[in-house]
GROMACS .gro file of C-alpha atoms in nm:
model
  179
    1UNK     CA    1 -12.953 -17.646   5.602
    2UNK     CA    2 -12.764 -17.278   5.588
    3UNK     CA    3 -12.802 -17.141   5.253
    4UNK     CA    4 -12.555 -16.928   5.082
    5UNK     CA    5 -12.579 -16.586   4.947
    6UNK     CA    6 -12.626 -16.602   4.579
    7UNK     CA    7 -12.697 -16.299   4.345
    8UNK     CA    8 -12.968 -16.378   4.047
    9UNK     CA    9 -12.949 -16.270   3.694
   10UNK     CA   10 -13.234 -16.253   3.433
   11UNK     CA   11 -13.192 -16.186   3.018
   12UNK     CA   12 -13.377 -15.826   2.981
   13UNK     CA   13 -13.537 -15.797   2.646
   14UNK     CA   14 -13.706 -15.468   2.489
   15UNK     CA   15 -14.058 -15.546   2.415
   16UNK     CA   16 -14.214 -15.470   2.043
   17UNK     CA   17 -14.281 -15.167   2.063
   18UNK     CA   18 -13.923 -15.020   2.209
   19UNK     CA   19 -14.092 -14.860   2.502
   20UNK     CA   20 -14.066 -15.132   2.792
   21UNK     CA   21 -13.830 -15.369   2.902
   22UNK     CA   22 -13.922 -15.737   3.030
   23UNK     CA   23 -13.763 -16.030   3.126
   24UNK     CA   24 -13.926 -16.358   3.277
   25UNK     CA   25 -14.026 -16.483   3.610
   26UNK     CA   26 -14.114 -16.797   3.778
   27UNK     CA   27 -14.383 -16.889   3.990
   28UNK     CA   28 -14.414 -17.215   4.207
   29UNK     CA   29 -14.236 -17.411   4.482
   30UNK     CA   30 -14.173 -17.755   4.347
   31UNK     CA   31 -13.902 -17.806   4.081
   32UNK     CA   32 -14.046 -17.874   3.709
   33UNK     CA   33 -14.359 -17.762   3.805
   34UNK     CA   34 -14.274 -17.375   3.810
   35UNK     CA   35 -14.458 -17.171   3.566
   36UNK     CA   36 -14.263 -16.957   3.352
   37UNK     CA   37 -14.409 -16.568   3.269
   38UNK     CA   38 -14.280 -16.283   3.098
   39UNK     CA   39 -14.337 -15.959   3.314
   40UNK     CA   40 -14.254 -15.606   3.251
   41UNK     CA   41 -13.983 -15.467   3.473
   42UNK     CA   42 -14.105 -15.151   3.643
   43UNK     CA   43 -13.898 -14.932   3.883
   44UNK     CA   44 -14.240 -14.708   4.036
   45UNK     CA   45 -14.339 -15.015   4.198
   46UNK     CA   46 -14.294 -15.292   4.410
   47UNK     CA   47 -14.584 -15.490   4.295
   48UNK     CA   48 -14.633 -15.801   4.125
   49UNK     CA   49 -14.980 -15.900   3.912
   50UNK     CA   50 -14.991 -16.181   3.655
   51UNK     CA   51 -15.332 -16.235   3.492
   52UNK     CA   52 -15.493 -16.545   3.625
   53UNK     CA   53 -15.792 -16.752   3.459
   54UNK     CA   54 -16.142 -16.522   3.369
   55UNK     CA   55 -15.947 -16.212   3.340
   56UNK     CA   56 -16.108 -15.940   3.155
   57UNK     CA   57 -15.965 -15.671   2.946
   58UNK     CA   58 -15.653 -15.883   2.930
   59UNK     CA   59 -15.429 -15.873   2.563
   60UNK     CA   60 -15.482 -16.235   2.440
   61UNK     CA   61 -15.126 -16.253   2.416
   62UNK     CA   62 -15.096 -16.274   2.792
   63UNK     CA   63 -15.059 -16.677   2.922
   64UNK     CA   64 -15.332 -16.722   3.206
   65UNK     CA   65 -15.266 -16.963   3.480
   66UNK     CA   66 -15.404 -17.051   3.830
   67UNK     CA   67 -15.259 -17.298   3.976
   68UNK     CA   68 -15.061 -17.156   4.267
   69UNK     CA   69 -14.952 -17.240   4.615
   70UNK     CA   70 -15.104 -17.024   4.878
   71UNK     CA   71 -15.443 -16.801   4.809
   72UNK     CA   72 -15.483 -16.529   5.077
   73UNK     CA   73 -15.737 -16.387   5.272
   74UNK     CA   74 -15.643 -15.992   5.195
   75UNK     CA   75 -15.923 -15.805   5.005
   76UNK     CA   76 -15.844 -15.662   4.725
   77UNK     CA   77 -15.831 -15.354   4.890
   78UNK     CA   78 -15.535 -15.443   5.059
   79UNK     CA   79 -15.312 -15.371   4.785
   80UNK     CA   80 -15.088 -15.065   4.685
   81UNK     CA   81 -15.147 -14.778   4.546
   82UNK     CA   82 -14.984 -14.915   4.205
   83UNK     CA   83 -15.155 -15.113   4.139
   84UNK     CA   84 -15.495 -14.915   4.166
   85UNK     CA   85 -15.356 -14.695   3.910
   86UNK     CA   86 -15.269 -14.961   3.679
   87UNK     CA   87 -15.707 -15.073   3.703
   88UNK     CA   88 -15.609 -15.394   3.799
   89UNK     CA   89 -15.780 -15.618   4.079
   90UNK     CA   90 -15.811 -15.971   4.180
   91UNK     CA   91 -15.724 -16.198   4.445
   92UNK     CA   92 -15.376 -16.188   4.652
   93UNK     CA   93 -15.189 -16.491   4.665
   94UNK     CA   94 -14.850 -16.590   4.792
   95UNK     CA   95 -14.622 -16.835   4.646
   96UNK     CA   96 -14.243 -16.915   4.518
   97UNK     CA   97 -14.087 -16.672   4.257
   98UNK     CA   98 -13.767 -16.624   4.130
   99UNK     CA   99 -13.585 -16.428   3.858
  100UNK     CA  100 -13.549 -16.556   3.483
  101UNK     CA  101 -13.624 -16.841   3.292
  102UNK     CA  102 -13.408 -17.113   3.462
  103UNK     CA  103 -13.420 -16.992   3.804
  104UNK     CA  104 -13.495 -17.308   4.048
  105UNK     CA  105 -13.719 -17.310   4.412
  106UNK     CA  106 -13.401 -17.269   4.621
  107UNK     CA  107 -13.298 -16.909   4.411
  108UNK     CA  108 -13.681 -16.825   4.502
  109UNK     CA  109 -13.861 -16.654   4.790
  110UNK     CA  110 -14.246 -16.673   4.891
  111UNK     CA  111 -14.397 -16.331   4.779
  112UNK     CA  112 -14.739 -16.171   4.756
  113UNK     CA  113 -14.856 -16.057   4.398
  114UNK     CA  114 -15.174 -15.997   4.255
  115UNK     CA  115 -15.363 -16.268   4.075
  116UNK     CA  116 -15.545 -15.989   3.830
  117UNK     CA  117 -15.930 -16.084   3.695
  118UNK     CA  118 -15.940 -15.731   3.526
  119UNK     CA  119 -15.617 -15.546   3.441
  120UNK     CA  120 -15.778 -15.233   3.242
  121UNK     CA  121 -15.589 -15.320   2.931
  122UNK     CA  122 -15.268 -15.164   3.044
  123UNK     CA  123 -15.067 -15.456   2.905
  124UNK     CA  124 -15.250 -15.379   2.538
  125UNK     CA  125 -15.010 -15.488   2.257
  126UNK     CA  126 -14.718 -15.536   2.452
  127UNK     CA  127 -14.734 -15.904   2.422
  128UNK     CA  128 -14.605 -15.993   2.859
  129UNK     CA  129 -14.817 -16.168   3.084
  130UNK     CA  130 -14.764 -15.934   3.371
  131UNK     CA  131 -14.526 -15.645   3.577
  132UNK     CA  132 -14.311 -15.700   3.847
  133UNK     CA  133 -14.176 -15.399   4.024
  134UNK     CA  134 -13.825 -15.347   4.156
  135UNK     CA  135 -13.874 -15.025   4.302
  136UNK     CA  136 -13.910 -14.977   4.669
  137UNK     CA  137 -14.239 -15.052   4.861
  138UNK     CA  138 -14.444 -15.269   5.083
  139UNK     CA  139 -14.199 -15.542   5.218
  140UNK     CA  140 -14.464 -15.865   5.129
  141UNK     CA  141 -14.493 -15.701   4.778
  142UNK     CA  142 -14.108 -15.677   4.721
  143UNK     CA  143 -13.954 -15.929   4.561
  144UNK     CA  144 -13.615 -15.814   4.613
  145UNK     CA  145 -13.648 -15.779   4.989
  146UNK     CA  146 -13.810 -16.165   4.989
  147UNK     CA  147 -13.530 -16.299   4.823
  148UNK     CA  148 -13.286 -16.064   5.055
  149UNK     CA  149 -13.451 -16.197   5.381
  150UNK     CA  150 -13.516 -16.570   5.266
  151UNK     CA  151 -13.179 -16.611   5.060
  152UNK     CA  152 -12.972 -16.365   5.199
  153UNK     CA  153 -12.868 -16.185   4.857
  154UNK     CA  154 -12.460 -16.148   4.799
  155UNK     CA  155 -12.521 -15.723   4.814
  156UNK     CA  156 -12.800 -15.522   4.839
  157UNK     CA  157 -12.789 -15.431   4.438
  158UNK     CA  158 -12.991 -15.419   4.162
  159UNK     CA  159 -12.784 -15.409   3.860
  160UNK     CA  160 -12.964 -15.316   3.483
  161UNK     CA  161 -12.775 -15.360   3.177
  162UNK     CA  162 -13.008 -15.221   2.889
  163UNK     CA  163 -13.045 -15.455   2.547
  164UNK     CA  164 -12.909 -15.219   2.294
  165UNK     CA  165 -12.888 -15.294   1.872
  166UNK     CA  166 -13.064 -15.638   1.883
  167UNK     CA  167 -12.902 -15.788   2.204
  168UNK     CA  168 -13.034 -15.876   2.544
  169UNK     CA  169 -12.938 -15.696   2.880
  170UNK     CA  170 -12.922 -15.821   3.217
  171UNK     CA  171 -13.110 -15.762   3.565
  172UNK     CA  172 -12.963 -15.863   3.842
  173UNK     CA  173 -13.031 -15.868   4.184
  174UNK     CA  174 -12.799 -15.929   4.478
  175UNK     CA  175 -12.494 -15.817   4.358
  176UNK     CA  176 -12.321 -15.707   3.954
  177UNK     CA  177 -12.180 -15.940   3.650
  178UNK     CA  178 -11.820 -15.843   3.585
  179UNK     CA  179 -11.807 -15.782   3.171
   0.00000   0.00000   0.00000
């Protein structure tokens, strides 16, 4: 079956401390069974790392799972630059992920992202489970590009719409929300 191009918007939220924004992700390929994760939205990166089960120096506010659909066989050296800096490490694995918190399998692509045992506390007191990057990189890190190739996006946009005075904002990928 064809699929049609579809764009993807996610509520953007500023995190406690005003500095970061997040919004949520899901991770898995069969319907109801997609687990849900609020990730920090960085533009420096492409990369994706949720903690997984074990992980050290993670905030206990972060939700460990490991349950997902494809482990790989990359080292952990095969990973970017990114995420080096951030101290984390762990095993690569692939599986579904789309954007928000009601985003089903077919609005999803099959991406790589890090499955992080030690993350070097850079998620201290900011109460997410994980990043995911928007920026350009490494095509089986980029979840934009994944969901460009395997849904065919309606444009090649990224739209943000900052929260501002107690509201939400908007990402979107694939194309813009008239207001």
């Amino acid at each position: 079956a064809r699929r049609l191009p579809f764009q993807t918007t996610s509520k953007l939220y500023k995190t406690i401390d005003s500095r970061h924004y997040f919004t949520h992700i899901r991770i898995g390929a069969h319907e109801g069974k997609q687990q849900l994760f609020s990730v920090l939205v960085l533009t420096d990166t492409s990369d994706i790392i949720i903690p997984c089960d074990g992980c050290s120096d993670c905030d206990s506010s972060a939700s460990p799972r490991r349950k997902f659909s494809k482990r790989l066989s990359a080292s952990v050296n095969d990973t970017s630059p990114n995420v080096k800096k951030r101290g984390a490490s762990g095993p690569q694995l692939m599986d579904k992920i789309c954007l928000g918190e009601h985003c089903s399998p077919s609005e999803s692509a099959y991406v790589n992202f890090m499955c992080a045992t030690k993350f070097n506390k850079f998620l201290k007191g900011v109460a997410v489970d994980g990043i995911v990057g928007i920026g350009s990189g490494d095509g089986k890190f980029n979840l934009i590009q994944k969901l460009d190739d395997g849904a065919k996006l309606i444009a090649h946009q990224i739209n943000i719409c900052l929260p501002s005075r107690g509201r939400t904002g908007t990402l979107t990928i694939g194309g813009y929300e008239q207001m």
